[in-house]
Structure formats: C-alpha cells, structure tokens
Amino acid sequence: MSISKPSSPFPSVDRLSRDPQFAGLVERFGRTASIDAIRGVLDDLRAHLPEPDFCAPQDPEIIEQAAERLNKRSTFSLRRVFNLTGTVLHTNLGRALLPESALAHVNMALREACNLEFDLDSGGRGDRDDLVDDVLTELTGAEAATVVNNNAAAVLLVLTALAAEREVIVSRGELVEIGGAFRVPDVMRSAGARLVEIGTTNRTHPADYERAITSDTRALMKVHASNYKISGFVAEVSEKEVAAIAHAHALPLVVDLGAGSLIDLSAYGLPKEPIVREVIAAGADVVTFSGDKLLGGPQAGLIVGRKDLIERIKRHPMKRALRVSKLTLAALEATLIAYRHPDRLVHDIPTLRLLTRSAEDIEALAQRVKPHLEAALGAAAPGAAAPGASARGASAPGAAWQVDVVSVASQVGSGSLPIDVIPSAALALSSVGTRSGSALNTLAERLRRLPVPVIGRIADNRFLLDLRCLEDEAGFIAQLGLLQALK
Ligand SMILES: *Cc1c(COP(=O)(O)O)cnc(C)c1O
C-alpha cells in the first residue's frame, strides 16, 4: 500500500487512527478490521481522484464511511423482512413460513445425531425417504412417496426415470412457464424426454390423447396450469379421463400439481386448488408438488404414487443428486404431522393461518397501526392526533404523506390460485406533494432500510402495505420511529 504523498488530498491512515471517532470503531470491530476498513475507503476514494468534480472528504466522513463498511459486514446477508406485499407465498421473500413444530424438529436434527438413514428396528441401514413415507402416503392415499430438492427437480426426475429418450404426451394448454424459468417443454428436454404436444391452447379432447399414443409413449402427463387461467371456449380432459386412457394402454399418468394442497381450501372460504388425495383417487400414477407452496413446509419436491413407479424413480442415479438434507426432512416431517390435527391445522401452519385471516381482522390491525405510521411519516392526520407525532410530524422531510386504510386483494403467490384474490386491507401511503413517483420510490427505499426491512408495493400512485402477513404488530410499530432518520 502506498503512503500518502504530501500532495495527496487524503489524510494518512495514521492520522485517521488517532481521531477520537476511530476509537469507537476499534471498540466495536477491533483494530485490525477498523484499519482495514479505513484503508479500503481511502483506496476507493483514490480511484475516484481523476474525476473532474471529485471533492476529497473530511476525516470524520472517511471514518463514517469505514463504519458503514464495518456495519454492513457485521450483518447477515439473509435477513428477516416484513412481507407486506400482500403475496403470502412470495418466492422472492422465502415462500412458506414454517410451523413452530418444524423449527423445533429441525433444531433437534441439527443439534443431535439422528437416524437419518438408520433403521432403529433392525439396526441396519435405513432410507431417508422412510422418515416421511408413512405420513405422506397416509395424507395422500398414494402407495409410496419420495422427496427431492424442489418440485422442479421432482418433475425432472420423474420424467428422466420414466421417459428418457421416449415420448410424453401433454396438452398444449398445459405447456406453462412457472416463474424462475421452469418451462414444461424445457424440463422435458432436460430430462431427455420427447414432448408430444396435443390439442390446442384452449381445447384438448380425449381423442387427442388416444391418437398421440405410440409404441414410444412412456407417459401421459397433466400439468396444473397454476398461474394462469383460460376461459371462454375451452375444453380440458379431466385427470380421471386421462388416467382411463393411459391405463387402457398400460401407461402411467403423471401429474405435476405445482402447489398441490393436502386439504380442501374451499372449506376455509378460499378458492379450491387441486387436492393431492383427489388426484391420486382419480387415477394419477405419479403426482408431484411443492413442499413450500400451499403445503406450508420447507422447499422440497414431493413425489407420490404407485409403488413400482416410485421405486424406479428412487433407483435412478439422479435421485442421489437431488436428494434433500436432514434439515428439509425434519421440517417436512413436522409440517406433515401437523396435518394429522385438522382442528388445529389452520392455526399451526402459518401459510394457512395467513391465508385464512379475515379481511375484518386485517382492517382492524390497519386501523391500529395507522396512527403510528402517520406519526412516523409526519403525515397530516385530519381530526386524529397521532401518538408521538408532535415535533417530528412538523419537521417531516420531503413529501408530506397521507395514510389511508384501503381494501385490497392479497394473492396466494408462487403461481397458485392466480386469478382468485383474497380480500384484505392495506395502509395506502400517498404523497401530498407533487413529485409523487420519485417520492414513492424514496419512501420504499427508506422502508427497506429499517432494521427489519419493510417490503410493500407501489400501485396506483400509492405505496401499499397489505397487512395480511403482519403478525408482529409490536415489532413493526417499534421500529417506525427510526424512519425519520432515514432520509
Ligand atoms: C411452482 C411449480 C413448479 C416448480 O416448483 P418448485 O417447488 O418451485 O420447484 C412446477 N410446476 C408447477 C405446476 C408449479 O406450479
């Protein structure tokens, strides 16, 4: 590292390290790390030196920048956030929140040795799938089950094991793309299977399946078009009918359900999604679905179905590459076991608890939170004196904000139930000033910089905080006071 020459606009590391402010850094982060951070800041500043409008910062500013570096390094990259997007299973925000029982079970499995692949009855080697096989078959009515890393992996493995270099028949109406680059034709290609498209986008008939079957056909497949719906002049062949056609030709019906629920959500006033047990009962031979969508468990791909087919799938070498860890199995086992208690289910599984929260409850929550948000934003609250608003309210920087409780629609997310939306309530923040668009973006950024970042969405020139997924009301309110400092 070069020493600052007399002409350098920067202070020396030595001088900075004698600054009283620097002592604070040393206390928190240690001397070596603090010196390194100062050096890093100086190096970066030197790189900017040739810029015509460059202006060398003062000592305190350099130390401040070093402190920012050190702070950033000492926080995790993966952090808790408040998901106020209104999308319960938000793929970018980690999808399902796990039940307490799953957390406890994961904790045990990670802290202690466990019988991951050890048969406690015989004392011999066990199969990790056996840990969840019983409960999965019990809950789905299938003969056997296996688990891989996610549902995309499940589909890939099933097609590879059953149909590599052979044909799989799928309706054109089901050749969907699920977010994150999962496209049925691409997965088919990766699996080395030949996709035989039948029917049209809007209509497919039983005869289309019949006609497409050749000696090269290895499976008929149905894909639940999770994230879109076509309506109007449409015709789809039911699982039951496709199963009958498949079985008449001694072929299996493979169904990719995507979200695939274990219970009937319509019993809770939610739109009905396919239920795994019903699809198995309709004659599907292999069904795949996600662990972290409607099931409300860890990321996993669940494969259930006929014993002989599941055996073939498990024996394929790719299974070894796609297998899940004890973390996943522990979380999955506990989540599945929660389904044995239907009376407590909707309370115990956060995904179901959040999805079934009533709009009235959410609105009452919004009314409680509103004055706190108004105070934090320095919003004009006509008629209502916001608690703690006082001086801060008057000195609100930038735009003035109006906070309203509005009706919105939450989404299930993760490609499930896309059309059907769930009535909810949100706090709508609108800028009373002029530069509305940029003010909204600035506000969104300030909310993201809170200790527990708050993630909402911008719609119709307002910043919306859908409170469906807000359970930690006190924690949310407690950090709002910091908002003023984040300009
Ligand atoms: C979500 C989905 C997938 C992918 O599942 P992951 O668990 O995210 O890998 C595949 N197929 C369908 C129909 C889906 O909805």
Short mmCIF file of C-alpha atoms in Angstrom, two decimals, residues 59-459:
data_model
loop_
_atom_site.label_atom_id
_atom_site.label_comp_id
_atom_site.label_asym_id
_atom_site.label_seq_id
_atom_site.Cartn_x
_atom_site.Cartn_y
_atom_site.Cartn_z
CA ASP A 59 -11.68 12.97 8.18
CA PRO A 60 -14.98 12.36 10.01
CA GLU A 61 -16.64 11.48 6.73
CA ILE A 62 -13.95 8.93 5.90
CA ILE A 63 -14.32 7.35 9.32
CA GLU A 64 -18.09 7.34 8.86
CA GLN A 65 -17.71 5.50 5.56
CA ALA A 66 -15.43 2.98 7.23
CA ALA A 67 -18.04 2.48 9.95
CA GLU A 68 -20.68 1.84 7.28
CA ARG A 69 -18.49 -0.83 5.72
CA LEU A 70 -17.91 -2.49 9.04
CA ASN A 71 -21.60 -2.37 9.95
CA LYS A 72 -22.58 -3.89 6.66
CA ARG A 73 -20.05 -6.68 7.07
CA SER A 74 -21.30 -7.47 10.55
CA THR A 75 -24.92 -8.05 9.48
CA PHE A 76 -26.07 -11.19 7.72
CA SER A 77 -26.94 -11.03 4.05
CA LEU A 78 -30.02 -13.12 4.71
CA ARG A 79 -32.24 -11.04 6.91
CA ARG A 80 -35.70 -11.01 8.34
CA VAL A 81 -38.11 -8.70 6.50
CA PHE A 82 -41.74 -7.69 6.90
CA ASN A 83 -43.59 -9.11 3.91
CA LEU A 84 -46.34 -6.56 3.37
CA THR A 85 -46.60 -7.22 -0.35
CA GLY A 86 -49.92 -8.98 0.04
CA THR A 87 -48.46 -12.11 -1.56
CA VAL A 88 -48.44 -14.79 1.12
CA LEU A 89 -46.16 -17.27 -0.67
CA HIS A 90 -43.71 -14.74 -2.10
CA THR A 91 -40.92 -16.62 -3.84
CA ASN A 92 -38.50 -13.67 -3.52
CA LEU A 93 -39.27 -13.41 0.20
CA GLY A 94 -38.79 -17.06 1.02
CA ARG A 95 -42.27 -18.52 0.41
CA ALA A 96 -43.76 -20.52 3.29
CA LEU A 97 -43.10 -19.68 6.94
CA LEU A 98 -42.75 -22.89 8.86
CA PRO A 99 -44.77 -24.07 11.84
CA GLU A 100 -43.15 -23.92 15.27
CA SER A 101 -43.11 -27.71 15.46
CA ALA A 102 -40.97 -27.80 12.32
CA LEU A 103 -38.49 -25.32 13.78
CA ALA A 104 -38.15 -27.39 16.92
CA HIS A 105 -37.71 -30.58 14.92
CA VAL A 106 -35.04 -29.01 12.70
CA ASN A 107 -33.29 -27.77 15.81
CA MET A 108 -33.16 -31.31 17.21
CA ALA A 109 -31.97 -32.81 13.93
CA LEU A 110 -29.14 -30.29 13.63
CA ARG A 111 -28.01 -30.31 17.23
CA GLU A 112 -28.01 -34.02 17.76
CA ALA A 113 -27.14 -37.15 15.87
CA CYS A 114 -30.29 -38.60 14.31
CA ASN A 115 -31.44 -41.73 12.49
CA LEU A 116 -31.39 -40.05 9.06
CA GLU A 117 -30.52 -43.29 7.30
CA PHE A 118 -30.55 -45.75 10.12
CA ASP A 119 -33.30 -48.28 10.81
CA LEU A 120 -33.84 -48.31 14.56
CA ASP A 121 -35.76 -51.61 14.39
CA SER A 122 -33.21 -53.68 12.53
CA GLY A 123 -30.11 -51.70 13.43
CA GLY A 124 -29.24 -51.71 9.75
CA ARG A 125 -29.06 -49.06 7.09
CA GLY A 126 -32.24 -47.10 6.51
CA ASP A 127 -33.62 -44.97 3.72
CA ARG A 128 -34.06 -41.26 4.41
CA ASP A 129 -37.33 -41.24 2.47
CA ASP A 130 -38.76 -43.65 5.04
CA LEU A 131 -38.89 -40.76 7.53
CA VAL A 132 -41.82 -39.20 5.69
CA ASP A 133 -43.12 -42.10 3.61
CA ASP A 134 -45.80 -43.19 6.09
CA VAL A 135 -47.27 -39.79 6.74
CA LEU A 136 -47.16 -38.81 3.06
CA THR A 137 -48.96 -41.93 1.92
CA GLU A 138 -51.46 -41.58 4.74
CA LEU A 139 -52.26 -37.97 3.78
CA THR A 140 -52.41 -38.54 0.03
CA GLY A 141 -53.73 -42.08 -0.31
CA ALA A 142 -50.75 -42.95 -2.51
CA GLU A 143 -48.85 -46.24 -2.19
CA ALA A 144 -45.39 -44.73 -1.89
CA ALA A 145 -43.54 -41.44 -1.72
CA THR A 146 -40.14 -39.86 -2.19
CA VAL A 147 -38.74 -36.37 -1.70
CA VAL A 148 -36.30 -34.23 -3.69
CA ASN A 149 -34.99 -30.68 -3.56
CA ASN A 150 -37.98 -28.88 -5.09
CA ASN A 151 -40.88 -29.54 -7.39
CA ALA A 152 -38.89 -28.60 -10.48
CA ALA A 153 -36.43 -31.34 -9.51
CA ALA A 154 -39.34 -33.70 -8.88
CA VAL A 155 -40.69 -33.22 -12.40
CA LEU A 156 -37.20 -33.53 -13.89
CA LEU A 157 -36.52 -36.76 -12.00
CA VAL A 158 -39.88 -38.34 -12.78
CA LEU A 159 -39.57 -37.62 -16.50
CA THR A 160 -35.94 -38.79 -16.58
CA ALA A 161 -36.65 -42.01 -14.73
CA LEU A 162 -39.82 -42.91 -16.61
CA ALA A 163 -39.46 -41.45 -20.08
CA ALA A 164 -35.87 -40.62 -21.07
CA GLU A 165 -35.48 -40.87 -24.84
CA ARG A 166 -39.13 -41.69 -25.15
CA GLU A 167 -42.36 -39.73 -25.60
CA VAL A 168 -44.56 -37.95 -23.10
CA ILE A 169 -47.93 -36.60 -24.19
CA VAL A 170 -49.02 -33.19 -22.85
CA SER A 171 -51.89 -30.88 -23.82
CA ARG A 172 -50.84 -27.58 -25.43
CA GLY A 173 -52.96 -25.78 -22.87
CA GLU A 174 -50.67 -27.08 -20.13
CA LEU A 175 -47.27 -26.16 -21.56
CA VAL A 176 -46.83 -23.49 -18.92
CA GLU A 177 -43.98 -21.40 -17.67
CA ILE A 178 -43.77 -21.09 -13.91
CA GLY A 179 -41.71 -18.21 -12.56
CA GLY A 180 -37.97 -18.67 -12.31
CA ALA A 181 -37.57 -20.28 -15.72
CA PHE A 182 -39.44 -23.50 -15.11
CA ARG A 183 -40.96 -24.24 -18.51
CA VAL A 184 -42.55 -27.57 -19.14
CA PRO A 185 -41.00 -28.03 -22.63
CA ASP A 186 -37.55 -27.12 -21.28
CA VAL A 187 -37.79 -29.50 -18.34
CA MET A 188 -38.91 -32.19 -20.75
CA ARG A 189 -35.83 -31.54 -22.90
CA SER A 190 -33.53 -31.57 -19.86
CA ALA A 191 -34.99 -34.91 -18.90
CA GLY A 192 -34.20 -36.20 -22.37
CA ALA A 193 -37.86 -36.95 -22.98
CA ARG A 194 -39.66 -36.09 -26.22
CA LEU A 195 -42.62 -33.83 -25.74
CA VAL A 196 -45.64 -34.73 -27.82
CA GLU A 197 -47.99 -31.76 -27.85
CA ILE A 198 -51.65 -32.42 -28.40
CA GLY A 199 -54.83 -30.37 -28.74
CA THR A 200 -54.80 -26.61 -28.92
CA THR A 201 -54.21 -23.84 -26.40
CA ASN A 202 -57.86 -23.68 -25.43
CA ARG A 203 -59.24 -27.12 -26.24
CA THR A 204 -57.98 -30.65 -25.82
CA HIS A 205 -60.19 -33.74 -26.15
CA PRO A 206 -59.84 -37.39 -25.08
CA ALA A 207 -59.35 -38.40 -28.72
CA ASP A 208 -56.26 -36.15 -28.89
CA TYR A 209 -54.60 -38.30 -26.21
CA GLU A 210 -55.74 -41.53 -27.86
CA ARG A 211 -54.40 -40.57 -31.26
CA ALA A 212 -50.98 -39.49 -29.96
CA ILE A 213 -50.14 -42.77 -28.22
CA THR A 214 -47.45 -44.81 -30.00
CA SER A 215 -45.12 -47.64 -29.02
CA ASP A 216 -42.66 -44.93 -27.94
CA THR A 217 -45.04 -43.33 -25.45
CA ARG A 218 -43.94 -43.76 -21.85
CA ALA A 219 -46.39 -41.48 -20.03
CA LEU A 220 -49.36 -39.18 -20.33
CA MET A 221 -48.81 -36.02 -18.37
CA LYS A 222 -51.02 -33.32 -16.96
CA VAL A 223 -49.61 -30.06 -15.61
CA HIS A 224 -51.71 -27.88 -13.36
CA ALA A 225 -51.71 -24.51 -15.09
CA SER A 226 -51.17 -22.88 -11.73
CA ASN A 227 -50.50 -19.32 -12.70
CA TYR A 228 -52.94 -18.61 -15.47
CA LYS A 229 -56.44 -19.47 -16.46
CA ILE A 230 -58.08 -19.54 -19.83
CA SER A 231 -61.78 -19.08 -20.01
CA GLY A 232 -64.40 -18.96 -22.73
CA PHE A 233 -64.42 -21.70 -25.39
CA VAL A 234 -62.29 -24.19 -23.53
CA ALA A 235 -62.15 -27.94 -23.08
CA GLU A 236 -59.86 -29.88 -20.82
CA VAL A 237 -59.73 -33.60 -20.24
CA SER A 238 -60.02 -34.45 -16.54
CA GLU A 239 -57.42 -36.48 -14.66
CA LYS A 240 -59.92 -39.29 -14.41
CA GLU A 241 -60.44 -39.46 -18.17
CA VAL A 242 -56.74 -39.18 -19.00
CA ALA A 243 -55.98 -41.86 -16.40
CA ALA A 244 -58.51 -44.19 -18.04
CA ILE A 245 -56.91 -43.64 -21.46
CA ALA A 246 -53.41 -44.12 -20.04
CA HIS A 247 -54.34 -47.31 -18.18
CA ALA A 248 -56.08 -48.78 -21.23
CA HIS A 249 -52.65 -48.61 -22.89
CA ALA A 250 -50.74 -49.75 -19.79
CA LEU A 251 -49.18 -46.30 -19.46
CA PRO A 252 -48.85 -44.16 -16.34
CA LEU A 253 -50.49 -40.78 -15.85
CA VAL A 254 -48.04 -38.29 -14.36
CA VAL A 255 -49.50 -35.12 -12.84
CA ASP A 256 -47.49 -32.05 -11.88
CA LEU A 257 -49.71 -30.19 -9.45
CA GLY A 258 -47.36 -27.37 -8.55
CA ALA A 259 -48.91 -26.02 -5.37
CA GLY A 260 -50.97 -29.13 -4.64
CA SER A 261 -52.88 -28.84 -1.40
CA LEU A 262 -53.37 -31.63 1.13
CA ILE A 263 -56.67 -30.19 2.30
CA ASP A 264 -59.73 -28.63 0.72
CA LEU A 265 -59.08 -24.90 0.95
CA SER A 266 -62.63 -24.09 -0.08
CA ALA A 267 -63.72 -25.29 3.36
CA TYR A 268 -61.99 -22.13 4.64
CA GLY A 269 -63.53 -19.80 2.11
CA LEU A 270 -60.52 -19.91 -0.19
CA PRO A 271 -60.63 -20.81 -3.85
CA LYS A 272 -60.27 -24.54 -4.42
CA GLU A 273 -56.89 -25.84 -5.53
CA PRO A 274 -56.37 -29.43 -6.61
CA ILE A 275 -56.04 -31.78 -3.64
CA VAL A 276 -53.32 -34.40 -3.94
CA ARG A 277 -55.53 -37.15 -2.48
CA GLU A 278 -58.27 -36.44 -5.05
CA VAL A 279 -55.83 -36.54 -7.96
CA ILE A 280 -54.46 -39.88 -6.74
CA ALA A 281 -58.02 -41.15 -6.32
CA ALA A 282 -58.82 -40.02 -9.86
CA GLY A 283 -56.17 -42.48 -11.08
CA ALA A 284 -52.95 -40.49 -11.34
CA ASP A 285 -49.98 -42.85 -11.05
CA VAL A 286 -47.38 -40.25 -10.07
CA VAL A 287 -48.10 -36.82 -8.61
CA THR A 288 -45.51 -34.13 -7.93
CA PHE A 289 -46.00 -30.99 -5.80
CA SER A 290 -44.05 -28.39 -3.84
CA GLY A 291 -43.22 -28.51 -0.15
CA ASP A 292 -43.17 -24.74 0.30
CA LYS A 293 -46.29 -23.68 -1.51
CA LEU A 294 -49.74 -24.46 -0.10
CA LEU A 295 -48.37 -27.30 2.00
CA GLY A 296 -46.62 -24.64 4.08
CA GLY A 297 -43.40 -26.55 4.69
CA PRO A 298 -39.77 -26.36 3.57
CA GLN A 299 -38.60 -26.12 -0.02
CA ALA A 300 -38.96 -29.65 -1.36
CA GLY A 301 -40.41 -31.61 -4.25
CA LEU A 302 -42.79 -34.33 -3.17
CA ILE A 303 -43.39 -37.31 -5.41
CA VAL A 304 -46.19 -39.69 -4.51
CA GLY A 305 -47.78 -42.54 -6.41
CA ARG A 306 -47.66 -46.19 -7.43
CA LYS A 307 -45.10 -48.22 -5.56
CA ASP A 308 -43.38 -49.76 -8.59
CA LEU A 309 -43.01 -46.36 -10.25
CA ILE A 310 -41.76 -44.64 -7.11
CA GLU A 311 -39.20 -47.46 -6.75
CA ARG A 312 -37.97 -46.86 -10.29
CA ILE A 313 -37.75 -43.14 -9.65
CA LYS A 314 -35.81 -43.70 -6.41
CA ARG A 315 -33.36 -46.05 -8.08
CA HIS A 316 -32.41 -43.55 -10.78
CA PRO A 317 -28.89 -42.13 -10.14
CA MET A 318 -30.25 -38.60 -10.47
CA LYS A 319 -32.20 -39.13 -7.26
CA ARG A 320 -28.92 -39.10 -5.33
CA ALA A 321 -28.06 -35.72 -6.82
CA LEU A 322 -31.45 -34.24 -5.99
CA ARG A 323 -31.95 -35.67 -2.53
CA VAL A 324 -32.80 -33.46 0.43
CA SER A 325 -30.87 -32.86 3.63
CA LYS A 326 -31.87 -33.65 7.19
CA LEU A 327 -32.88 -30.00 7.60
CA THR A 328 -35.52 -30.41 4.94
CA LEU A 329 -36.68 -33.82 6.14
CA ALA A 330 -37.04 -32.69 9.73
CA ALA A 331 -39.02 -29.60 8.71
CA LEU A 332 -41.11 -31.62 6.30
CA GLU A 333 -41.91 -34.40 8.75
CA ALA A 334 -43.13 -31.97 11.41
CA THR A 335 -45.16 -29.98 8.88
CA LEU A 336 -46.82 -33.13 7.54
CA ILE A 337 -47.59 -34.36 11.04
CA ALA A 338 -49.43 -31.09 11.71
CA TYR A 339 -51.93 -32.27 9.07
CA ARG A 340 -52.94 -35.10 11.39
CA HIS A 341 -54.65 -32.47 13.56
CA PRO A 342 -57.24 -30.91 11.26
CA ASP A 343 -58.78 -28.90 14.12
CA ARG A 344 -55.53 -27.05 14.80
CA LEU A 345 -54.12 -27.08 11.30
CA VAL A 346 -55.12 -23.60 10.21
CA HIS A 347 -53.68 -22.17 13.37
CA ASP A 348 -50.46 -24.16 13.42
CA ILE A 349 -49.37 -23.81 9.81
CA PRO A 350 -48.51 -20.14 9.16
CA THR A 351 -49.27 -20.32 5.44
CA LEU A 352 -52.82 -21.49 6.15
CA ARG A 353 -53.17 -19.13 9.11
CA LEU A 354 -52.22 -16.11 6.98
CA LEU A 355 -54.32 -17.19 4.02
CA THR A 356 -57.42 -17.61 6.17
CA ARG A 357 -57.06 -14.38 8.13
CA SER A 358 -60.25 -12.39 7.68
CA ALA A 359 -60.32 -9.02 5.95
CA GLU A 360 -62.06 -7.60 9.06
CA ASP A 361 -59.18 -8.65 11.32
CA ILE A 362 -56.66 -7.19 8.93
CA GLU A 363 -58.60 -3.96 8.67
CA ALA A 364 -58.75 -3.63 12.46
CA LEU A 365 -54.99 -4.16 12.54
CA ALA A 366 -54.56 -1.49 9.88
CA GLN A 367 -56.61 0.96 11.93
CA ARG A 368 -54.40 0.29 14.95
CA VAL A 369 -51.16 0.72 13.02
CA LYS A 370 -52.29 3.77 11.04
CA PRO A 371 -51.71 6.49 13.68
CA HIS A 372 -48.22 5.15 14.37
CA LEU A 373 -47.34 5.27 10.69
CA GLU A 374 -48.78 8.77 10.40
CA ALA A 375 -46.65 9.87 13.30
CA ALA A 376 -43.53 8.29 11.86
CA LEU A 377 -44.08 9.88 8.46
CA GLY A 378 -45.16 13.18 9.87
CA ALA A 379 -48.40 12.73 7.98
CA ALA A 380 -51.26 15.15 8.11
CA ALA A 381 -53.87 13.26 10.08
CA PRO A 382 -57.03 15.29 9.90
CA GLY A 383 -59.00 15.05 13.11
CA ALA A 384 -56.82 12.38 14.72
CA ALA A 385 -53.93 13.29 16.99
CA ALA A 386 -51.27 10.73 16.19
CA PRO A 387 -49.42 9.39 19.21
CA GLY A 388 -45.90 10.75 19.30
CA ALA A 389 -46.42 12.90 16.24
CA SER A 390 -45.64 16.22 17.95
CA ALA A 391 -42.42 17.87 16.84
CA ARG A 392 -41.35 15.16 14.42
CA GLY A 393 -44.53 15.50 12.43
CA ALA A 394 -43.97 19.16 11.85
CA SER A 395 -40.43 18.71 10.62
CA ALA A 396 -41.16 15.89 8.19
CA PRO A 397 -38.62 15.98 5.38
CA GLY A 398 -39.52 15.80 1.71
CA ALA A 399 -43.03 14.88 0.78
CA ALA A 400 -45.95 15.01 3.15
CA TRP A 401 -47.77 11.74 3.42
CA GLN A 402 -51.37 10.81 3.76
CA VAL A 403 -52.16 7.43 5.24
CA ASP A 404 -55.45 5.67 4.45
CA VAL A 405 -56.81 2.26 5.27
CA VAL A 406 -57.98 0.75 1.99
CA SER A 407 -59.41 -2.55 0.76
CA VAL A 408 -57.04 -4.54 -1.37
CA ALA A 409 -56.71 -8.09 -2.65
CA SER A 410 -53.98 -10.40 -1.37
CA GLN A 411 -52.51 -13.11 -3.55
CA VAL A 412 -51.59 -16.64 -2.57
CA GLY A 413 -48.45 -16.36 -4.69
CA SER A 414 -45.95 -18.89 -6.04
CA GLY A 415 -48.10 -19.49 -9.03
CA SER A 416 -51.05 -20.79 -7.09
CA LEU A 417 -54.59 -19.52 -7.40
CA PRO A 418 -53.57 -16.57 -9.55
CA ILE A 419 -56.94 -15.32 -10.66
CA ASP A 420 -58.68 -15.65 -7.37
CA VAL A 421 -57.68 -12.96 -4.94
CA ILE A 422 -58.33 -12.76 -1.25
CA PRO A 423 -59.97 -9.66 0.29
CA SER A 424 -57.55 -7.87 2.58
CA ALA A 425 -56.74 -4.42 3.97
CA ALA A 426 -53.73 -2.20 3.44
CA LEU A 427 -52.29 1.07 4.59
CA ALA A 428 -52.05 3.23 1.48
CA LEU A 429 -49.43 5.95 1.64
CA SER A 430 -49.86 8.76 -0.83
CA SER A 431 -47.64 11.73 -1.31
CA VAL A 432 -49.42 15.03 -0.84
CA GLY A 433 -46.57 16.83 -2.61
CA THR A 434 -46.01 16.93 -6.35
CA ARG A 435 -43.08 14.64 -7.24
CA SER A 436 -45.21 11.67 -6.44
CA GLY A 437 -43.40 8.96 -8.39
CA SER A 438 -39.93 9.64 -7.05
CA ALA A 439 -41.32 10.30 -3.56
CA LEU A 440 -42.88 6.82 -3.59
CA ASN A 441 -39.61 5.25 -4.58
CA THR A 442 -37.74 7.17 -1.92
CA LEU A 443 -40.26 6.08 0.69
CA ALA A 444 -39.97 2.46 -0.45
CA GLU A 445 -36.21 2.71 -0.04
CA ARG A 446 -36.47 4.22 3.44
CA LEU A 447 -38.77 1.41 4.50
CA ARG A 448 -36.27 -1.12 3.16
CA ARG A 449 -33.51 0.47 5.22
CA LEU A 450 -35.26 -0.08 8.53
CA PRO A 451 -33.62 -2.65 10.86
CA VAL A 452 -36.27 -5.14 9.72
CA PRO A 453 -36.81 -4.02 6.14
CA VAL A 454 -40.45 -3.44 5.21
CA ILE A 455 -41.40 -4.62 1.74
CA GLY A 456 -44.61 -3.28 0.22
CA ARG A 457 -45.68 -2.44 -3.29
CA ILE A 458 -46.47 0.56 -5.40
CA ALA A 459 -49.86 0.61 -7.11
#
